[in-house]
PDB file of C-alpha atoms in Angstrom:
ATOM      1  CA  ASN A   1      -0.094   0.150  -0.019  1.00 76.00           C
ATOM      2  CA  THR A   2       1.485   3.311  -0.900  1.00 80.00           C
ATOM      3  CA  TYR A   3      -0.179   7.004   0.490  1.00 83.00           C
ATOM      4  CA  GLY A   4       0.869  10.367  -0.956  1.00 87.00           C
ATOM      5  CA  MET A   5       0.222  13.848  -0.822  1.00 89.00           C
ATOM      6  CA  LYS A   6       1.661  16.456  -3.528  1.00 90.00           C
ATOM      7  CA  PHE A   7       1.890  20.026  -3.127  1.00 91.00           C
ATOM      8  CA  GLY A   8       2.376  22.357  -5.789  1.00 90.00           C
ATOM      9  CA  LYS A   9       2.344  25.709  -7.668  1.00 90.00           C
ATOM     10  CA  HIS A  10       1.540  26.778 -11.543  1.00 89.00           C
ATOM     11  CA  VAL A  11       4.407  29.417 -11.771  1.00 93.00           C
ATOM     12  CA  ALA A  12       4.142  29.586 -15.552  1.00 94.00           C
ATOM     13  CA  PRO A  13       1.474  28.056 -18.449  1.00 93.00           C
ATOM     14  CA  TRP A  14       4.962  26.022 -19.098  1.00 96.00           C
ATOM     15  CA  LEU A  15       6.159  25.260 -15.363  1.00 96.00           C
ATOM     16  CA  ASP A  16       4.900  23.715 -12.183  1.00 94.00           C
ATOM     17  CA  LEU A  17       6.711  23.754  -9.137  1.00 95.00           C
ATOM     18  CA  SER A  18       6.179  20.736  -6.747  1.00 94.00           C
ATOM     19  CA  VAL A  19       7.095  19.170  -3.237  1.00 95.00           C
ATOM     20  CA  SER A  20       5.862  15.533  -2.578  1.00 93.00           C
ATOM     21  CA  THR A  21       5.980  13.186   0.163  1.00 91.00           C
ATOM     22  CA  ARG A  22       4.803   9.061   0.024  1.00 87.00           C
ATOM     23  CA  VAL A  23       4.922   6.674   2.444  1.00 87.00           C
ATOM     24  CA  LYS A  24       4.764   2.729   1.193  1.00 80.00           C
ATOM     25  CA  ASP A  25       3.859  -0.081   3.658  1.00 77.00           C
ATOM     26  CA  THR A  26       4.781  -3.390   2.511  1.00 70.00           C
ATOM     27  CA  THR A  27       3.691  -7.058   3.082  1.00 67.00           C
ATOM     28  CA  GLU A  28       7.812  -8.086   3.633  1.00 65.00           C
ATOM     29  CA  GLY A  29       7.907  -6.337   6.839  1.00 60.00           C
ATOM     30  CA  VAL A  30       8.996  -3.017   8.707  1.00 57.00           C
ATOM     31  CA  GLU A  31      12.311  -3.346   7.168  1.00 58.00           C
ATOM     32  CA  SER A  32      11.283  -2.933   3.546  1.00 61.00           C
ATOM     33  CA  ASN A  33       8.796   0.084   4.227  1.00 72.00           C
ATOM     34  CA  ASP A  34      10.039   3.485   3.135  1.00 77.00           C
ATOM     35  CA  THR A  35       9.327   7.049   3.064  1.00 87.00           C
ATOM     36  CA  ARG A  36      10.148   9.555   0.265  1.00 88.00           C
ATOM     37  CA  LEU A  37      10.391  13.394   0.635  1.00 94.00           C
ATOM     38  CA  GLU A  38      11.027  14.871  -3.312  1.00 95.00           C
ATOM     39  CA  ALA A  39      10.876  18.359  -5.245  1.00 97.00           C
ATOM     40  CA  GLY A  40      11.036  19.050  -8.774  1.00 97.00           C
ATOM     41  CA  ALA A  41       9.671  20.942 -11.858  1.00 98.00           C
ATOM     42  CA  LYS A  42       7.447  19.997 -14.396  1.00 97.00           C
ATOM     43  CA  PHE A  43       8.256  21.602 -17.984  1.00 98.00           C
ATOM     44  CA  LYS A  44       4.985  21.623 -20.044  1.00 97.00           C
ATOM     45  CA  HIS A  45       4.734  22.285 -23.863  1.00 98.00           C
ATOM     46  CA  LYS A  46       1.167  22.483 -25.583  1.00 96.00           C
ATOM     47  CA  ILE A  47       1.784  20.954 -29.112  1.00 97.00           C
ATOM     48  CA  ASN A  48      -2.034  21.929 -29.881  1.00 97.00           C
ATOM     49  CA  GLN A  49      -5.346  22.111 -28.685  1.00 95.00           C
ATOM     50  CA  ARG A  50      -5.516  18.367 -27.416  1.00 97.00           C
ATOM     51  CA  TRP A  51      -2.129  17.168 -27.004  1.00 98.00           C
ATOM     52  CA  THR A  52       0.536  18.339 -24.372  1.00 98.00           C
ATOM     53  CA  SER A  53       3.935  16.917 -23.522  1.00 98.00           C
ATOM     54  CA  SER A  54       5.925  17.281 -20.230  1.00 98.00           C
ATOM     55  CA  LEU A  55       9.147  16.934 -18.805  1.00 98.00           C
ATOM     56  CA  TYR A  56       9.631  16.306 -14.970  1.00 98.00           C
ATOM     57  CA  LEU A  57      13.050  16.932 -13.406  1.00 98.00           C
ATOM     58  CA  GLY A  58      13.457  15.933  -9.864  1.00 98.00           C
ATOM     59  CA  SER A  59      15.425  14.935  -6.580  1.00 97.00           C
ATOM     60  CA  GLY A  60      14.544  13.640  -3.408  1.00 95.00           C
ATOM     61  CA  ASP A  61      15.368  11.376  -0.545  1.00 92.00           C
ATOM     62  CA  LYS A  62      14.216   7.968   0.281  1.00 88.00           C
ATOM     63  CA  TYR A  63      14.035   7.087   3.635  1.00 86.00           C
ATOM     64  CA  VAL A  64      14.327   2.969   4.768  1.00 80.00           C
ATOM     65  CA  LYS A  65      15.497   1.440   7.944  1.00 76.00           C
ATOM     66  CA  ASN A  66      19.249   1.527   7.822  1.00 74.00           C
ATOM     67  CA  ASP A  67      19.737   2.733   4.160  1.00 76.00           C
ATOM     68  CA  ASN A  68      18.830   6.243   3.577  1.00 83.00           C
ATOM     69  CA  HIS A  69      19.755   7.500   0.415  1.00 86.00           C
ATOM     70  CA  SER A  70      19.240  10.437  -2.160  1.00 92.00           C
ATOM     71  CA  TYR A  71      17.904  10.258  -6.105  1.00 93.00           C
ATOM     72  CA  TRP A  72      17.040  11.947  -9.363  1.00 95.00           C
ATOM     73  CA  VAL A  73      14.172  11.476 -11.368  1.00 96.00           C
ATOM     74  CA  VAL A  74      13.460  12.390 -15.244  1.00 98.00           C
ATOM     75  CA  THR A  75      10.024  11.309 -16.628  1.00 98.00           C
ATOM     76  CA  PRO A  76       8.577  12.615 -19.428  1.00 98.00           C
ATOM     77  CA  GLY A  77       5.210  12.318 -20.577  1.00 98.00           C
ATOM     78  CA  VAL A  78       2.292  12.942 -22.975  1.00 98.00           C
ATOM     79  CA  LYS A  79      -1.348  13.751 -22.412  1.00 98.00           C
ATOM     80  CA  TYR A  80      -4.569  13.882 -24.554  1.00 98.00           C
ATOM     81  CA  LYS A  81      -7.169  15.719 -23.911  1.00 97.00           C
ATOM     82  CA  ILE A  82     -10.516  13.819 -25.240  1.00 98.00           C
ATOM     83  CA  ASN A  83     -13.016  16.565 -24.180  1.00 97.00           C
ATOM     84  CA  ASP A  84     -13.521  19.763 -21.785  1.00 95.00           C
ATOM     85  CA  LYS A  85     -13.746  16.891 -18.965  1.00 97.00           C
ATOM     86  CA  TRP A  86     -11.724  13.703 -20.051  1.00 98.00           C
ATOM     87  CA  SER A  87      -8.294  13.105 -20.625  1.00 97.00           C
ATOM     88  CA  ILE A  88      -5.343  10.212 -21.170  1.00 98.00           C
ATOM     89  CA  GLY A  89      -1.721  10.192 -20.399  1.00 98.00           C
ATOM     90  CA  THR A  90       1.094   8.332 -20.590  1.00 98.00           C
ATOM     91  CA  SER A  91       4.537   8.719 -18.866  1.00 98.00           C
ATOM     92  CA  VAL A  92       8.049   6.973 -18.483  1.00 98.00           C
ATOM     93  CA  ARG A  93       9.747   7.945 -14.711  1.00 97.00           C
ATOM     94  CA  PHE A  94      13.637   6.977 -14.693  1.00 96.00           C
ATOM     95  CA  ARG A  95      14.886   7.026 -11.190  1.00 93.00           C
ATOM     96  CA  ASP A  96      18.515   6.344 -10.027  1.00 92.00           C
ATOM     97  CA  SER A  97      20.346   7.277  -6.661  1.00 88.00           C
ATOM     98  CA  TYR A  98      23.336   9.239  -7.030  1.00 88.00           C
ATOM     99  CA  ASP A  99      25.095   7.317  -5.276  1.00 82.00           C
ATOM    100  CA  THR A 100      24.996   3.841  -7.455  1.00 73.00           C
ATOM    101  CA  ASP A 101      26.448   1.701  -4.572  1.00 75.00           C
ATOM    102  CA  ASN A 102      22.794   1.733  -3.215  1.00 71.00           C
ATOM    103  CA  GLN A 103      21.822   0.028  -6.493  1.00 69.00           C
ATOM    104  CA  GLN A 104      18.173   1.845  -6.596  1.00 77.00           C
ATOM    105  CA  GLN A 105      17.755   2.224 -10.232  1.00 87.00           C
ATOM    106  CA  ASP A 106      14.425   1.582 -11.348  1.00 91.00           C
ATOM    107  CA  THR A 107      12.021   2.358 -14.614  1.00 95.00           C
ATOM    108  CA  THR A 108       8.028   2.983 -13.938  1.00 95.00           C
ATOM    109  CA  TYR A 109       5.630   3.074 -16.953  1.00 98.00           C
ATOM    110  CA  ALA A 110       2.385   4.687 -16.307  1.00 97.00           C
ATOM    111  CA  ALA A 111      -0.944   5.265 -17.711  1.00 98.00           C
ATOM    112  CA  LYS A 112      -3.663   7.603 -16.793  1.00 97.00           C
ATOM    113  CA  VAL A 113      -7.311   8.419 -17.183  1.00 98.00           C
ATOM    114  CA  GLY A 114      -8.603  11.593 -15.826  1.00 97.00           C
ATOM    115  CA  TYR A 115     -12.168  12.943 -15.083  1.00 98.00           C
ATOM    116  CA  LYS A 116     -12.601  16.981 -14.423  1.00 95.00           C
ATOM    117  CA  ILE A 117     -15.093  17.076 -12.018  1.00 95.00           C
ATOM    118  CA  ALA A 118     -15.130  20.784 -11.422  1.00 93.00           C
ATOM    119  CA  ASP A 119     -12.657  23.734 -12.483  1.00 87.00           C
ATOM    120  CA  ASP A 120     -10.249  23.153  -9.699  1.00 86.00           C
ATOM    121  CA  THR A 121     -11.089  19.456  -8.920  1.00 91.00           C
ATOM    122  CA  THR A 122      -9.931  16.538 -10.817  1.00 93.00           C
ATOM    123  CA  LEU A 123     -10.006  12.619 -10.262  1.00 95.00           C
ATOM    124  CA  ASP A 124      -7.641  10.419 -11.882  1.00 95.00           C
ATOM    125  CA  PHE A 125      -7.324   6.677 -12.230  1.00 96.00           C
ATOM    126  CA  ARG A 126      -3.592   5.171 -13.519  1.00 95.00           C
ATOM    127  CA  TYR A 127      -1.960   1.639 -13.861  1.00 97.00           C
ATOM    128  CA  ARG A 128       1.682   1.732 -13.377  1.00 95.00           C
ATOM    129  CA  ILE A 129       4.751  -0.915 -13.864  1.00 96.00           C
ATOM    130  CA  LYS A 130       7.568  -0.611 -12.172  1.00 93.00           C
ATOM    131  CA  ARG A 131      10.978  -2.567 -13.150  1.00 94.00           C
ATOM    132  CA  GLY A 132      14.428  -2.057 -11.308  1.00 88.00           C
ATOM    133  CA  ASP A 133      15.177  -2.088  -7.669  1.00 79.00           C
ATOM    134  CA  SER A 134      11.659  -3.593  -6.805  1.00 77.00           C
ATOM    135  CA  ASP A 135       8.949  -4.755  -9.187  1.00 85.00           C
ATOM    136  CA  TYR A 136       5.438  -4.585  -9.480  1.00 86.00           C
ATOM    137  CA  ASN A 137       2.239  -3.656 -10.931  1.00 91.00           C
ATOM    138  CA  ALA A 138      -0.473  -1.169  -9.351  1.00 91.00           C
ATOM    139  CA  TRP A 139      -3.659   0.806  -9.761  1.00 94.00           C
ATOM    140  CA  GLY A 140      -3.839   3.742  -8.210  1.00 92.00           C
ATOM    141  CA  PHE A 141      -6.715   7.080  -7.728  1.00 92.00           C
ATOM    142  CA  GLY A 142      -5.764  10.266  -7.321  1.00 91.00           C
ATOM    143  CA  LEU A 143      -7.893  13.456  -6.185  1.00 90.00           C
ATOM    144  CA  ASN A 144      -6.323  16.512  -7.216  1.00 87.00           C
ATOM    145  CA  PHE A 145      -7.305  19.924  -5.991  1.00 84.00           C
ATOM    146  CA  GLU A 146      -6.317  23.199  -7.672  1.00 75.00           C
ATOM    147  CA  PHE A 147      -6.583  26.491  -5.517  1.00 67.00           C
TER     148      PHE A 147
END
Protein backbone atom coordinates (compact mmCIF):
# COMPACT_ATOMS: atom_id res chain seq x y z
CA ASN A 1 0.00 0.00 0.00
CA THR A 2 1.28 3.43 -0.93
CA TYR A 3 -0.08 6.77 0.29
CA GLY A 4 1.11 10.19 -0.75
CA MET A 5 0.49 13.92 -1.00
CA LYS A 6 1.79 16.45 -3.50
CA PHE A 7 1.78 20.21 -3.13
CA GLY A 8 2.51 22.34 -6.16
CA LYS A 9 2.29 25.72 -7.79
CA HIS A 10 1.61 26.70 -11.40
CA VAL A 11 4.44 29.21 -11.84
CA ALA A 12 3.80 29.78 -15.55
CA PRO A 13 1.68 28.09 -18.24
CA TRP A 14 4.78 26.03 -19.09
CA LEU A 15 6.08 25.35 -15.55
CA ASP A 16 4.80 23.67 -12.35
CA LEU A 17 6.87 23.32 -9.17
CA SER A 18 6.04 20.66 -6.59
CA VAL A 19 7.01 18.99 -3.35
CA SER A 20 5.66 15.51 -2.63
CA THR A 21 5.88 12.81 -0.04
CA ARG A 22 4.77 9.22 0.01
CA VAL A 23 4.80 6.31 2.42
CA LYS A 24 4.98 2.68 1.29
CA ASP A 25 3.78 -0.05 3.64
CA THR A 26 4.85 -3.45 2.31
CA THR A 27 3.91 -6.98 3.24
CA GLU A 28 7.61 -7.94 3.55
CA GLY A 29 7.89 -6.26 6.97
CA VAL A 30 9.07 -3.06 8.64
CA GLU A 31 12.59 -3.28 7.15
CA SER A 32 11.24 -2.90 3.60
CA ASN A 33 8.81 -0.01 4.31
CA ASP A 34 9.99 3.36 3.05
CA THR A 35 9.16 7.06 2.97
CA ARG A 36 10.12 9.53 0.26
CA LEU A 37 10.36 13.31 0.10
CA GLU A 38 10.78 14.74 -3.40
CA ALA A 39 10.86 18.17 -5.08
CA GLY A 40 10.87 18.96 -8.77
CA ALA A 41 9.90 21.05 -11.77
CA LYS A 42 7.53 19.97 -14.54
CA PHE A 43 8.07 21.68 -17.89
CA LYS A 44 5.02 21.59 -20.20
CA HIS A 45 4.67 22.23 -23.92
CA LYS A 46 1.23 22.56 -25.49
CA ILE A 47 1.57 20.96 -28.92
CA ASN A 48 -1.98 21.89 -29.98
CA GLN A 49 -5.47 22.16 -28.40
CA ARG A 50 -5.52 18.46 -27.45
CA TRP A 51 -1.90 17.30 -27.03
CA THR A 52 0.57 18.38 -24.32
CA SER A 53 4.05 17.02 -23.68
CA SER A 54 5.88 17.35 -20.38
CA LEU A 55 9.23 16.72 -18.74
CA TYR A 56 9.54 16.38 -14.96
CA LEU A 57 12.98 16.79 -13.37
CA GLY A 58 13.25 16.08 -9.66
CA SER A 59 15.39 15.06 -6.75
CA GLY A 60 14.51 13.42 -3.46
CA ASP A 61 15.42 11.41 -0.43
CA LYS A 62 14.31 7.84 0.26
CA TYR A 63 14.20 6.81 3.91
CA VAL A 64 14.43 3.07 4.58
CA LYS A 65 15.49 1.46 7.84
CA ASN A 66 19.34 1.63 7.86
CA ASP A 67 19.52 2.52 4.13
CA ASN A 68 18.62 6.20 3.51
CA HIS A 69 19.79 7.74 0.24
CA SER A 70 19.19 10.55 -2.27
CA TYR A 71 18.06 10.09 -5.86
CA TRP A 72 17.25 11.93 -9.11
CA VAL A 73 14.19 11.53 -11.34
CA VAL A 74 13.45 12.25 -15.02
CA THR A 75 9.89 11.70 -16.31
CA PRO A 76 8.87 12.52 -19.88
CA GLY A 77 5.15 12.29 -20.60
CA VAL A 78 2.35 13.08 -23.01
CA LYS A 79 -1.32 13.93 -22.37
CA TYR A 80 -4.30 13.93 -24.73
CA LYS A 81 -7.40 15.99 -23.88
CA ILE A 82 -10.42 14.04 -25.16
CA ASN A 83 -12.87 16.83 -24.31
CA ASP A 84 -13.41 19.43 -21.55
CA LYS A 85 -13.88 16.69 -18.92
CA TRP A 86 -11.80 13.65 -19.95
CA SER A 87 -8.09 13.18 -20.67
CA ILE A 88 -5.63 10.31 -21.03
CA GLY A 89 -1.87 10.28 -20.63
CA THR A 90 1.23 8.18 -20.38
CA SER A 91 4.72 8.65 -18.93
CA VAL A 92 7.97 6.86 -18.16
CA ARG A 93 9.75 7.62 -14.87
CA PHE A 94 13.50 6.98 -14.66
CA ARG A 95 14.92 7.03 -11.10
CA ASP A 96 18.44 6.34 -9.84
CA SER A 97 20.35 7.06 -6.64
CA TYR A 98 23.19 9.57 -6.76
CA ASP A 99 25.41 7.01 -5.03
CA THR A 100 25.38 3.97 -7.34
CA ASP A 101 26.36 1.70 -4.42
CA ASN A 102 22.67 1.85 -3.36
CA GLN A 103 21.56 0.05 -6.53
CA GLN A 104 18.22 1.86 -6.52
CA GLN A 105 17.71 2.23 -10.26
CA ASP A 106 14.22 1.66 -11.64
CA THR A 107 11.88 2.53 -14.49
CA THR A 108 8.12 3.02 -14.05
CA TYR A 109 5.67 3.01 -16.97
CA ALA A 110 2.32 4.69 -16.31
CA ALA A 111 -1.00 5.17 -18.08
CA LYS A 112 -3.64 7.53 -16.68
CA VAL A 113 -7.27 8.52 -17.28
CA GLY A 114 -8.44 11.81 -15.78
CA TYR A 115 -11.92 13.24 -15.22
CA LYS A 116 -12.43 16.92 -14.37
CA ILE A 117 -15.15 17.10 -11.69
CA ALA A 118 -14.98 20.92 -11.48
CA ASP A 119 -12.63 23.65 -12.73
CA ASP A 120 -10.30 23.05 -9.78
CA THR A 121 -10.90 19.35 -9.00
CA THR A 122 -9.78 16.29 -10.98
CA LEU A 123 -10.15 12.58 -10.30
CA ASP A 124 -7.65 10.26 -11.95
CA PHE A 125 -7.19 6.54 -12.30
CA ARG A 126 -3.80 5.09 -13.26
CA TYR A 127 -1.92 1.89 -13.84
CA ARG A 128 1.83 1.58 -13.18
CA ILE A 129 4.41 -1.05 -14.05
CA LYS A 130 7.70 -0.65 -12.15
CA ARG A 131 10.85 -2.60 -12.91
CA GLY A 132 14.24 -2.29 -11.25
CA ASP A 133 15.12 -2.18 -7.54
CA SER A 134 11.64 -3.53 -6.90
CA ASP A 135 9.07 -4.88 -9.34
CA TYR A 136 5.36 -4.27 -9.13
CA ASN A 137 2.19 -3.66 -11.09
CA ALA A 138 -0.22 -1.26 -9.37
CA TRP A 139 -3.58 0.44 -9.77
CA GLY A 140 -4.00 3.87 -8.22
CA PHE A 141 -6.51 6.64 -7.67
CA GLY A 142 -5.81 10.33 -7.24
CA LEU A 143 -7.88 13.35 -6.25
CA ASN A 144 -6.36 16.69 -7.23
CA PHE A 145 -7.44 20.09 -5.88
CA GLU A 146 -6.15 23.33 -7.33
CA PHE A 147 -6.42 26.55 -5.37
